[in-house]
């Protein structure tokens, strides 16, 4: 009897460990089956069908709708995912609306719906300014690559502004994108947004300002500057800056100061065009050059 209980206990632990390792919930509900199809069987089409069943059955609707949209995005069924969120988000809790908005922003970006992306980003920023974001809390729990971490309102504001700046760049509205990126950097600066800001300035032919911004990344003065992708992009922007800047008409290889150069140019202008300085005698004998040669 005791051995049987021990085997049951061991079996339960192994089952629990299986769910922890594979990050799937326990049970046999439609949502659990959908997650199993998505993560274990790697069958996204079956997973979508099961997510639909979970939504219709009222089984973990918040997670089912969001997860289904993510799987649809992976299958390039982006438009369908957008319509699903718009149609069924009314069934979800108030707490789920913010994460659904974030999924929508990614979907809009994926299928090139820039105007819709801008409108949604502005609405989310307006909620932050009104103190309605994070359900009134100063931080929220976010998840990335299976890990949970805390995000502050300040960080979220900067992130949304960065996304908004990128959206404006896709519309080639570099002036508006510059303004947005400047605001984002004032709130919570990082190397990636600095590179985007520099690109906005380059597109407006403001090379000196762009170079100054890029130097903050190259010199490692911003968070994220040590990231290899950020450094590579900064170096590419420096190369682009070098190629775009006009070459100087005159260089100063011997280190002459600016005042001297200006004075020299003024003197040359006053002297007028260069004239031959041959002595008169050579002018006088030039008509007889041919005769002298004989």
PDB file of C-alpha atoms in Angstrom, residues 15-292:
ATOM      1  CA  UNK A  15       3.734  14.868 -14.646  1.00  0.00           C
ATOM      2  CA  UNK A  16       4.096  18.244 -12.929  1.00  0.00           C
ATOM      3  CA  UNK A  17       7.728  18.452 -14.050  1.00  0.00           C
ATOM      4  CA  UNK A  18       6.642  17.689 -17.629  1.00  0.00           C
ATOM      5  CA  UNK A  19       4.300  20.672 -17.601  1.00  0.00           C
ATOM      6  CA  UNK A  20       6.962  22.926 -16.087  1.00  0.00           C
ATOM      7  CA  UNK A  21       9.642  21.912 -18.615  1.00  0.00           C
ATOM      8  CA  UNK A  22       7.368  22.249 -21.642  1.00  0.00           C
ATOM      9  CA  UNK A  23       5.528  25.300 -20.227  1.00  0.00           C
ATOM     10  CA  UNK A  24       2.069  23.859 -20.833  1.00  0.00           C
ATOM     11  CA  UNK A  25      -0.815  24.028 -18.325  1.00  0.00           C
ATOM     12  CA  UNK A  26      -2.308  20.959 -16.659  1.00  0.00           C
ATOM     13  CA  UNK A  27      -5.689  19.469 -17.539  1.00  0.00           C
ATOM     14  CA  UNK A  28      -7.600  18.418 -20.653  1.00  0.00           C
ATOM     15  CA  UNK A  29      -9.650  21.543 -21.455  1.00  0.00           C
ATOM     16  CA  UNK A  30      -9.679  23.032 -24.997  1.00  0.00           C
ATOM     17  CA  UNK A  31      -7.111  25.673 -23.993  1.00  0.00           C
ATOM     18  CA  UNK A  32      -4.747  23.076 -22.521  1.00  0.00           C
ATOM     19  CA  UNK A  33      -5.078  20.948 -25.669  1.00  0.00           C
ATOM     20  CA  UNK A  34      -4.413  24.026 -27.804  1.00  0.00           C
ATOM     21  CA  UNK A  35      -1.208  24.831 -25.892  1.00  0.00           C
ATOM     22  CA  UNK A  36      -0.146  21.197 -26.192  1.00  0.00           C
ATOM     23  CA  UNK A  37      -0.663  21.321 -29.976  1.00  0.00           C
ATOM     24  CA  UNK A  38       1.219  24.630 -30.165  1.00  0.00           C
ATOM     25  CA  UNK A  39       4.214  23.825 -27.949  1.00  0.00           C
ATOM     26  CA  UNK A  40       4.558  20.036 -27.877  1.00  0.00           C
ATOM     27  CA  UNK A  41       3.153  18.757 -31.168  1.00  0.00           C
ATOM     28  CA  UNK A  42       4.289  21.914 -33.055  1.00  0.00           C
ATOM     29  CA  UNK A  43       1.062  21.878 -35.083  1.00  0.00           C
ATOM     30  CA  UNK A  44      -0.086  25.518 -35.344  1.00  0.00           C
ATOM     31  CA  UNK A  45      -3.117  24.772 -37.526  1.00  0.00           C
ATOM     32  CA  UNK A  46      -4.563  22.344 -34.967  1.00  0.00           C
ATOM     33  CA  UNK A  47      -3.657  24.790 -32.197  1.00  0.00           C
ATOM     34  CA  UNK A  48      -5.714  27.549 -33.860  1.00  0.00           C
ATOM     35  CA  UNK A  49      -8.767  25.286 -34.125  1.00  0.00           C
ATOM     36  CA  UNK A  50      -8.452  24.387 -30.444  1.00  0.00           C
ATOM     37  CA  UNK A  51      -7.943  28.024 -29.424  1.00  0.00           C
ATOM     38  CA  UNK A  52     -11.223  28.839 -31.221  1.00  0.00           C
ATOM     39  CA  UNK A  53     -12.925  26.069 -29.240  1.00  0.00           C
ATOM     40  CA  UNK A  54     -11.499  27.478 -26.013  1.00  0.00           C
ATOM     41  CA  UNK A  55     -12.817  30.979 -26.825  1.00  0.00           C
ATOM     42  CA  UNK A  56     -16.292  29.654 -27.692  1.00  0.00           C
ATOM     43  CA  UNK A  57     -16.319  27.540 -24.507  1.00  0.00           C
ATOM     44  CA  UNK A  58     -15.232  30.472 -22.335  1.00  0.00           C
ATOM     45  CA  UNK A  59     -12.064  28.597 -21.367  1.00  0.00           C
ATOM     46  CA  UNK A  60      -9.280  31.066 -20.433  1.00  0.00           C
ATOM     47  CA  UNK A  61     -10.483  33.467 -23.110  1.00  0.00           C
ATOM     48  CA  UNK A  62      -7.883  36.156 -22.287  1.00  0.00           C
ATOM     49  CA  UNK A  63      -4.970  33.818 -22.977  1.00  0.00           C
ATOM     50  CA  UNK A  64      -6.665  31.857 -25.751  1.00  0.00           C
ATOM     51  CA  UNK A  65      -7.366  34.935 -27.880  1.00  0.00           C
ATOM     52  CA  UNK A  66      -3.884  36.385 -27.430  1.00  0.00           C
ATOM     53  CA  UNK A  67      -2.126  33.060 -28.049  1.00  0.00           C
ATOM     54  CA  UNK A  68      -4.239  32.344 -31.105  1.00  0.00           C
ATOM     55  CA  UNK A  69      -3.381  35.741 -32.609  1.00  0.00           C
ATOM     56  CA  UNK A  70       0.327  35.083 -32.047  1.00  0.00           C
ATOM     57  CA  UNK A  71       0.114  31.700 -33.799  1.00  0.00           C
ATOM     58  CA  UNK A  72      -1.816  33.261 -36.692  1.00  0.00           C
ATOM     59  CA  UNK A  73       0.899  35.896 -37.049  1.00  0.00           C
ATOM     60  CA  UNK A  74       3.506  33.132 -37.306  1.00  0.00           C
ATOM     61  CA  UNK A  75       1.477  31.601 -40.160  1.00  0.00           C
ATOM     62  CA  UNK A  76       1.157  34.977 -41.950  1.00  0.00           C
ATOM     63  CA  UNK A  77      -2.565  35.071 -41.214  1.00  0.00           C
ATOM     64  CA  UNK A  78      -2.140  38.573 -39.833  1.00  0.00           C
ATOM     65  CA  UNK A  79      -5.350  40.109 -41.153  1.00  0.00           C
ATOM     66  CA  UNK A  80      -7.356  37.243 -39.685  1.00  0.00           C
ATOM     67  CA  UNK A  81      -5.636  37.707 -36.318  1.00  0.00           C
ATOM     68  CA  UNK A  82      -6.486  41.423 -36.297  1.00  0.00           C
ATOM     69  CA  UNK A  83     -10.151  40.735 -36.981  1.00  0.00           C
ATOM     70  CA  UNK A  84     -10.234  38.041 -34.285  1.00  0.00           C
ATOM     71  CA  UNK A  85      -8.909  40.422 -31.624  1.00  0.00           C
ATOM     72  CA  UNK A  86     -11.270  43.212 -32.668  1.00  0.00           C
ATOM     73  CA  UNK A  87     -14.267  40.870 -32.637  1.00  0.00           C
ATOM     74  CA  UNK A  88     -13.649  38.911 -29.448  1.00  0.00           C
ATOM     75  CA  UNK A  89     -11.741  41.249 -27.124  1.00  0.00           C
ATOM     76  CA  UNK A  90     -15.108  42.234 -25.591  1.00  0.00           C
ATOM     77  CA  UNK A  91     -15.146  38.751 -24.045  1.00  0.00           C
ATOM     78  CA  UNK A  92     -11.833  39.410 -22.318  1.00  0.00           C
ATOM     79  CA  UNK A  93     -11.190  40.981 -18.930  1.00  0.00           C
ATOM     80  CA  UNK A  94     -10.186  44.598 -18.412  1.00  0.00           C
ATOM     81  CA  UNK A  95      -6.723  43.449 -17.329  1.00  0.00           C
ATOM     82  CA  UNK A  96      -6.169  41.708 -20.690  1.00  0.00           C
ATOM     83  CA  UNK A  97      -6.915  44.742 -22.884  1.00  0.00           C
ATOM     84  CA  UNK A  98      -3.446  46.252 -22.607  1.00  0.00           C
ATOM     85  CA  UNK A  99      -1.651  43.083 -23.688  1.00  0.00           C
ATOM     86  CA  UNK A 100      -4.144  42.662 -26.551  1.00  0.00           C
ATOM     87  CA  UNK A 101      -3.270  46.198 -27.681  1.00  0.00           C
ATOM     88  CA  UNK A 102       0.405  45.233 -27.721  1.00  0.00           C
ATOM     89  CA  UNK A 103      -0.377  42.197 -29.879  1.00  0.00           C
ATOM     90  CA  UNK A 104      -2.419  44.416 -32.212  1.00  0.00           C
ATOM     91  CA  UNK A 105       0.491  46.853 -32.586  1.00  0.00           C
ATOM     92  CA  UNK A 106       2.766  43.984 -33.664  1.00  0.00           C
ATOM     93  CA  UNK A 107       0.116  42.752 -36.104  1.00  0.00           C
ATOM     94  CA  UNK A 108      -0.327  46.221 -37.615  1.00  0.00           C
ATOM     95  CA  UNK A 109       3.444  46.495 -38.015  1.00  0.00           C
ATOM     96  CA  UNK A 110       3.595  43.041 -39.624  1.00  0.00           C
ATOM     97  CA  UNK A 111       1.035  43.825 -42.339  1.00  0.00           C
ATOM     98  CA  UNK A 112       2.011  47.460 -42.923  1.00  0.00           C
ATOM     99  CA  UNK A 113      -1.042  49.140 -41.388  1.00  0.00           C
ATOM    100  CA  UNK A 114       0.932  52.222 -40.342  1.00  0.00           C
ATOM    101  CA  UNK A 115      -1.987  54.592 -39.729  1.00  0.00           C
ATOM    102  CA  UNK A 116      -3.753  52.068 -37.485  1.00  0.00           C
ATOM    103  CA  UNK A 117      -0.496  51.506 -35.624  1.00  0.00           C
ATOM    104  CA  UNK A 118      -0.024  55.263 -35.053  1.00  0.00           C
ATOM    105  CA  UNK A 119      -3.603  55.701 -33.845  1.00  0.00           C
ATOM    106  CA  UNK A 120      -3.310  52.838 -31.351  1.00  0.00           C
ATOM    107  CA  UNK A 121       0.065  54.031 -30.056  1.00  0.00           C
ATOM    108  CA  UNK A 122      -1.305  57.530 -29.530  1.00  0.00           C
ATOM    109  CA  UNK A 123      -4.283  56.107 -27.660  1.00  0.00           C
ATOM    110  CA  UNK A 124      -2.018  54.071 -25.372  1.00  0.00           C
ATOM    111  CA  UNK A 125       0.160  57.119 -24.702  1.00  0.00           C
ATOM    112  CA  UNK A 126      -2.945  59.165 -23.916  1.00  0.00           C
ATOM    113  CA  UNK A 127      -3.945  56.572 -21.311  1.00  0.00           C
ATOM    114  CA  UNK A 128      -0.532  56.901 -19.697  1.00  0.00           C
ATOM    115  CA  UNK A 129      -0.786  60.689 -19.561  1.00  0.00           C
ATOM    116  CA  UNK A 130      -4.237  60.332 -17.991  1.00  0.00           C
ATOM    117  CA  UNK A 131      -2.852  57.950 -15.344  1.00  0.00           C
ATOM    118  CA  UNK A 132      -5.016  55.083 -16.588  1.00  0.00           C
ATOM    119  CA  UNK A 133      -2.222  52.756 -17.744  1.00  0.00           C
ATOM    120  CA  UNK A 134      -1.152  49.654 -15.793  1.00  0.00           C
ATOM    121  CA  UNK A 135      -4.565  49.776 -14.086  1.00  0.00           C
ATOM    122  CA  UNK A 136      -3.304  52.704 -12.031  1.00  0.00           C
ATOM    123  CA  UNK A 137      -0.167  50.884 -10.798  1.00  0.00           C
ATOM    124  CA  UNK A 138       3.388  52.286 -11.157  1.00  0.00           C
ATOM    125  CA  UNK A 139       4.722  49.059 -12.680  1.00  0.00           C
ATOM    126  CA  UNK A 140       3.468  45.991 -14.502  1.00  0.00           C
ATOM    127  CA  UNK A 141       4.762  42.451 -14.977  1.00  0.00           C
ATOM    128  CA  UNK A 142       5.881  41.707 -18.531  1.00  0.00           C
ATOM    129  CA  UNK A 143       7.158  38.521 -20.107  1.00  0.00           C
ATOM    130  CA  UNK A 144       9.875  38.043 -22.721  1.00  0.00           C
ATOM    131  CA  UNK A 145      11.308  34.709 -23.880  1.00  0.00           C
ATOM    132  CA  UNK A 146       9.581  32.970 -20.996  1.00  0.00           C
ATOM    133  CA  UNK A 147      11.025  35.276 -18.333  1.00  0.00           C
ATOM    134  CA  UNK A 148       9.014  37.698 -16.211  1.00  0.00           C
ATOM    135  CA  UNK A 149      10.247  41.184 -15.345  1.00  0.00           C
ATOM    136  CA  UNK A 150       8.896  44.484 -14.054  1.00  0.00           C
ATOM    137  CA  UNK A 151       8.281  47.441 -16.392  1.00  0.00           C
ATOM    138  CA  UNK A 152       7.823  50.985 -15.080  1.00  0.00           C
ATOM    139  CA  UNK A 153       5.483  53.592 -16.556  1.00  0.00           C
ATOM    140  CA  UNK A 154       8.579  55.559 -17.572  1.00  0.00           C
ATOM    141  CA  UNK A 155      10.009  52.599 -19.502  1.00  0.00           C
ATOM    142  CA  UNK A 156       6.667  51.849 -21.137  1.00  0.00           C
ATOM    143  CA  UNK A 157       6.251  55.466 -22.235  1.00  0.00           C
ATOM    144  CA  UNK A 158       9.681  55.494 -23.830  1.00  0.00           C
ATOM    145  CA  UNK A 159       9.003  52.155 -25.544  1.00  0.00           C
ATOM    146  CA  UNK A 160       5.709  53.363 -27.009  1.00  0.00           C
ATOM    147  CA  UNK A 161       7.309  56.608 -28.187  1.00  0.00           C
ATOM    148  CA  UNK A 162      10.045  54.567 -29.847  1.00  0.00           C
ATOM    149  CA  UNK A 163       7.427  52.513 -31.695  1.00  0.00           C
ATOM    150  CA  UNK A 164       5.595  55.687 -32.691  1.00  0.00           C
ATOM    151  CA  UNK A 165       8.813  57.213 -34.012  1.00  0.00           C
ATOM    152  CA  UNK A 166       9.464  54.083 -36.073  1.00  0.00           C
ATOM    153  CA  UNK A 167       5.939  54.242 -37.514  1.00  0.00           C
ATOM    154  CA  UNK A 168       6.478  57.853 -38.598  1.00  0.00           C
ATOM    155  CA  UNK A 169       9.758  56.833 -40.214  1.00  0.00           C
ATOM    156  CA  UNK A 170       7.885  54.242 -42.303  1.00  0.00           C
ATOM    157  CA  UNK A 171       5.768  57.122 -43.610  1.00  0.00           C
ATOM    158  CA  UNK A 172       8.981  59.109 -44.334  1.00  0.00           C
ATOM    159  CA  UNK A 173       7.788  61.768 -41.893  1.00  0.00           C
ATOM    160  CA  UNK A 174      11.286  62.196 -40.471  1.00  0.00           C
ATOM    161  CA  UNK A 175      10.588  65.550 -38.847  1.00  0.00           C
ATOM    162  CA  UNK A 176       7.774  64.120 -36.728  1.00  0.00           C
ATOM    163  CA  UNK A 177       9.787  60.978 -36.017  1.00  0.00           C
ATOM    164  CA  UNK A 178      12.674  63.147 -34.803  1.00  0.00           C
ATOM    165  CA  UNK A 179      10.421  64.991 -32.342  1.00  0.00           C
ATOM    166  CA  UNK A 180       9.062  61.715 -30.970  1.00  0.00           C
ATOM    167  CA  UNK A 181      12.498  60.119 -30.615  1.00  0.00           C
ATOM    168  CA  UNK A 182      13.830  63.216 -28.852  1.00  0.00           C
ATOM    169  CA  UNK A 183      11.006  62.894 -26.305  1.00  0.00           C
ATOM    170  CA  UNK A 184      11.666  59.176 -25.883  1.00  0.00           C
ATOM    171  CA  UNK A 185      15.367  59.765 -25.245  1.00  0.00           C
ATOM    172  CA  UNK A 186      14.588  62.422 -22.649  1.00  0.00           C
ATOM    173  CA  UNK A 187      12.434  59.923 -20.739  1.00  0.00           C
ATOM    174  CA  UNK A 188      14.528  56.757 -21.004  1.00  0.00           C
ATOM    175  CA  UNK A 189      17.420  56.829 -23.461  1.00  0.00           C
ATOM    176  CA  UNK A 190      19.023  53.846 -25.182  1.00  0.00           C
ATOM    177  CA  UNK A 191      21.327  53.103 -28.109  1.00  0.00           C
ATOM    178  CA  UNK A 192      18.663  51.728 -30.459  1.00  0.00           C
ATOM    179  CA  UNK A 193      16.493  54.846 -30.312  1.00  0.00           C
ATOM    180  CA  UNK A 194      19.633  56.982 -30.671  1.00  0.00           C
ATOM    181  CA  UNK A 195      20.447  55.240 -33.956  1.00  0.00           C
ATOM    182  CA  UNK A 196      16.912  55.863 -35.218  1.00  0.00           C
ATOM    183  CA  UNK A 197      17.121  59.510 -34.154  1.00  0.00           C
ATOM    184  CA  UNK A 198      20.424  59.887 -36.000  1.00  0.00           C
ATOM    185  CA  UNK A 199      18.865  58.397 -39.140  1.00  0.00           C
ATOM    186  CA  UNK A 200      16.015  60.932 -38.917  1.00  0.00           C
ATOM    187  CA  UNK A 201      18.579  63.736 -38.770  1.00  0.00           C
ATOM    188  CA  UNK A 202      20.544  62.290 -41.701  1.00  0.00           C
ATOM    189  CA  UNK A 203      17.367  62.203 -43.784  1.00  0.00           C
ATOM    190  CA  UNK A 204      16.967  65.922 -43.044  1.00  0.00           C
ATOM    191  CA  UNK A 205      20.604  66.638 -44.071  1.00  0.00           C
ATOM    192  CA  UNK A 206      21.505  67.637 -40.499  1.00  0.00           C
ATOM    193  CA  UNK A 207      24.773  65.740 -40.490  1.00  0.00           C
ATOM    194  CA  UNK A 208      26.582  67.428 -37.600  1.00  0.00           C
ATOM    195  CA  UNK A 209      23.659  66.755 -35.230  1.00  0.00           C
ATOM    196  CA  UNK A 210      23.419  63.164 -36.449  1.00  0.00           C
ATOM    197  CA  UNK A 211      27.139  62.624 -35.901  1.00  0.00           C
ATOM    198  CA  UNK A 212      26.871  63.947 -32.347  1.00  0.00           C
ATOM    199  CA  UNK A 213      24.025  61.527 -31.570  1.00  0.00           C
ATOM    200  CA  UNK A 214      25.884  58.565 -33.075  1.00  0.00           C
ATOM    201  CA  UNK A 215      28.994  59.344 -31.056  1.00  0.00           C
ATOM    202  CA  UNK A 216      27.020  58.688 -27.866  1.00  0.00           C
ATOM    203  CA  UNK A 217      26.560  55.120 -29.080  1.00  0.00           C
ATOM    204  CA  UNK A 218      30.071  54.674 -30.482  1.00  0.00           C
ATOM    205  CA  UNK A 219      31.613  55.986 -27.265  1.00  0.00           C
ATOM    206  CA  UNK A 220      29.363  53.742 -25.151  1.00  0.00           C
ATOM    207  CA  UNK A 221      27.613  56.560 -23.331  1.00  0.00           C
ATOM    208  CA  UNK A 222      24.080  55.126 -23.681  1.00  0.00           C
ATOM    209  CA  UNK A 223      22.430  51.991 -22.272  1.00  0.00           C
ATOM    210  CA  UNK A 224      22.593  49.233 -24.852  1.00  0.00           C
ATOM    211  CA  UNK A 225      25.708  50.641 -26.543  1.00  0.00           C
ATOM    212  CA  UNK A 226      27.560  47.386 -25.819  1.00  0.00           C
ATOM    213  CA  UNK A 227      25.012  45.399 -27.829  1.00  0.00           C
ATOM    214  CA  UNK A 228      26.716  44.117 -30.997  1.00  0.00           C
ATOM    215  CA  UNK A 229      23.721  44.964 -33.203  1.00  0.00           C
ATOM    216  CA  UNK A 230      23.564  48.537 -31.886  1.00  0.00           C
ATOM    217  CA  UNK A 231      27.298  49.060 -32.372  1.00  0.00           C
ATOM    218  CA  UNK A 232      27.197  47.615 -35.886  1.00  0.00           C
ATOM    219  CA  UNK A 233      24.286  49.867 -36.821  1.00  0.00           C
ATOM    220  CA  UNK A 234      26.045  52.911 -35.353  1.00  0.00           C
ATOM    221  CA  UNK A 235      29.140  52.137 -37.424  1.00  0.00           C
ATOM    222  CA  UNK A 236      27.005  51.785 -40.566  1.00  0.00           C
ATOM    223  CA  UNK A 237      25.451  55.182 -39.864  1.00  0.00           C
ATOM    224  CA  UNK A 238      28.908  56.723 -39.448  1.00  0.00           C
ATOM    225  CA  UNK A 239      29.862  55.329 -42.869  1.00  0.00           C
ATOM    226  CA  UNK A 240      26.649  56.734 -44.352  1.00  0.00           C
ATOM    227  CA  UNK A 241      27.348  60.110 -42.764  1.00  0.00           C
ATOM    228  CA  UNK A 242      30.843  60.137 -44.252  1.00  0.00           C
ATOM    229  CA  UNK A 243      29.508  59.336 -47.721  1.00  0.00           C
ATOM    230  CA  UNK A 244      26.763  61.986 -47.566  1.00  0.00           C
ATOM    231  CA  UNK A 245      28.805  64.916 -46.298  1.00  0.00           C
ATOM    232  CA  UNK A 246      30.144  67.131 -49.112  1.00  0.00           C
ATOM    233  CA  UNK A 247      33.901  67.075 -49.647  1.00  0.00           C
ATOM    234  CA  UNK A 248      35.642  70.370 -48.795  1.00  0.00           C
ATOM    235  CA  UNK A 249      36.811  72.425 -51.764  1.00  0.00           C
ATOM    236  CA  UNK A 250      40.159  73.094 -50.149  1.00  0.00           C
ATOM    237  CA  UNK A 251      42.079  71.229 -47.493  1.00  0.00           C
ATOM    238  CA  UNK A 252      44.663  72.523 -45.096  1.00  0.00           C
ATOM    239  CA  UNK A 253      47.449  69.916 -45.012  1.00  0.00           C
ATOM    240  CA  UNK A 254      49.996  72.168 -43.276  1.00  0.00           C
ATOM    241  CA  UNK A 255      47.682  73.292 -40.503  1.00  0.00           C
ATOM    242  CA  UNK A 256      47.152  76.932 -41.510  1.00  0.00           C
ATOM    243  CA  UNK A 257      44.657  78.726 -39.281  1.00  0.00           C
ATOM    244  CA  UNK A 258      41.295  79.950 -40.589  1.00  0.00           C
ATOM    245  CA  UNK A 259      42.173  83.661 -40.372  1.00  0.00           C
ATOM    246  CA  UNK A 260      45.276  83.150 -42.463  1.00  0.00           C
ATOM    247  CA  UNK A 261      43.376  81.187 -45.103  1.00  0.00           C
ATOM    248  CA  UNK A 262      40.660  83.862 -45.313  1.00  0.00           C
ATOM    249  CA  UNK A 263      43.300  86.597 -45.643  1.00  0.00           C
ATOM    250  CA  UNK A 264      45.101  84.671 -48.362  1.00  0.00           C
ATOM    251  CA  UNK A 265      41.870  84.181 -50.336  1.00  0.00           C
ATOM    252  CA  UNK A 266      41.083  87.911 -50.000  1.00  0.00           C
ATOM    253  CA  UNK A 267      44.553  88.845 -51.236  1.00  0.00           C
ATOM    254  CA  UNK A 268      44.235  86.564 -54.252  1.00  0.00           C
ATOM    255  CA  UNK A 269      40.836  88.068 -55.116  1.00  0.00           C
ATOM    256  CA  UNK A 270      42.263  91.600 -54.963  1.00  0.00           C
ATOM    257  CA  UNK A 271      45.158  90.637 -57.200  1.00  0.00           C
ATOM    258  CA  UNK A 272      42.751  89.459 -59.869  1.00  0.00           C
ATOM    259  CA  UNK A 273      43.391  86.609 -62.320  1.00  0.00           C
ATOM    260  CA  UNK A 274      46.891  85.294 -62.689  1.00  0.00           C
ATOM    261  CA  UNK A 275      48.937  86.981 -65.457  1.00  0.00           C
ATOM    262  CA  UNK A 276      52.184  85.994 -67.114  1.00  0.00           C
ATOM    263  CA  UNK A 277      55.191  87.576 -65.415  1.00  0.00           C
ATOM    264  CA  UNK A 278      57.666  87.078 -68.275  1.00  0.00           C
ATOM    265  CA  UNK A 279      60.206  89.873 -68.696  1.00  0.00           C
ATOM    266  CA  UNK A 280      59.556  92.337 -71.566  1.00  0.00           C
ATOM    267  CA  UNK A 281      62.624  91.188 -73.442  1.00  0.00           C
ATOM    268  CA  UNK A 282      61.069  87.761 -73.965  1.00  0.00           C
ATOM    269  CA  UNK A 283      57.916  89.416 -75.274  1.00  0.00           C
ATOM    270  CA  UNK A 284      59.979  91.444 -77.723  1.00  0.00           C
ATOM    271  CA  UNK A 285      61.922  88.532 -79.143  1.00  0.00           C
ATOM    272  CA  UNK A 286      59.006  86.106 -79.367  1.00  0.00           C
ATOM    273  CA  UNK A 287      58.072  87.208 -82.938  1.00  0.00           C
ATOM    274  CA  UNK A 288      61.589  86.277 -84.020  1.00  0.00           C
ATOM    275  CA  UNK A 289      61.475  82.810 -82.367  1.00  0.00           C
ATOM    276  CA  UNK A 290      61.143  80.965 -85.653  1.00  0.00           C
ATOM    277  CA  UNK A 291      63.971  82.893 -87.266  1.00  0.00           C
ATOM    278  CA  UNK A 292      66.248  82.257 -84.323  1.00  0.00           C
TER     279      UNK A 292
END
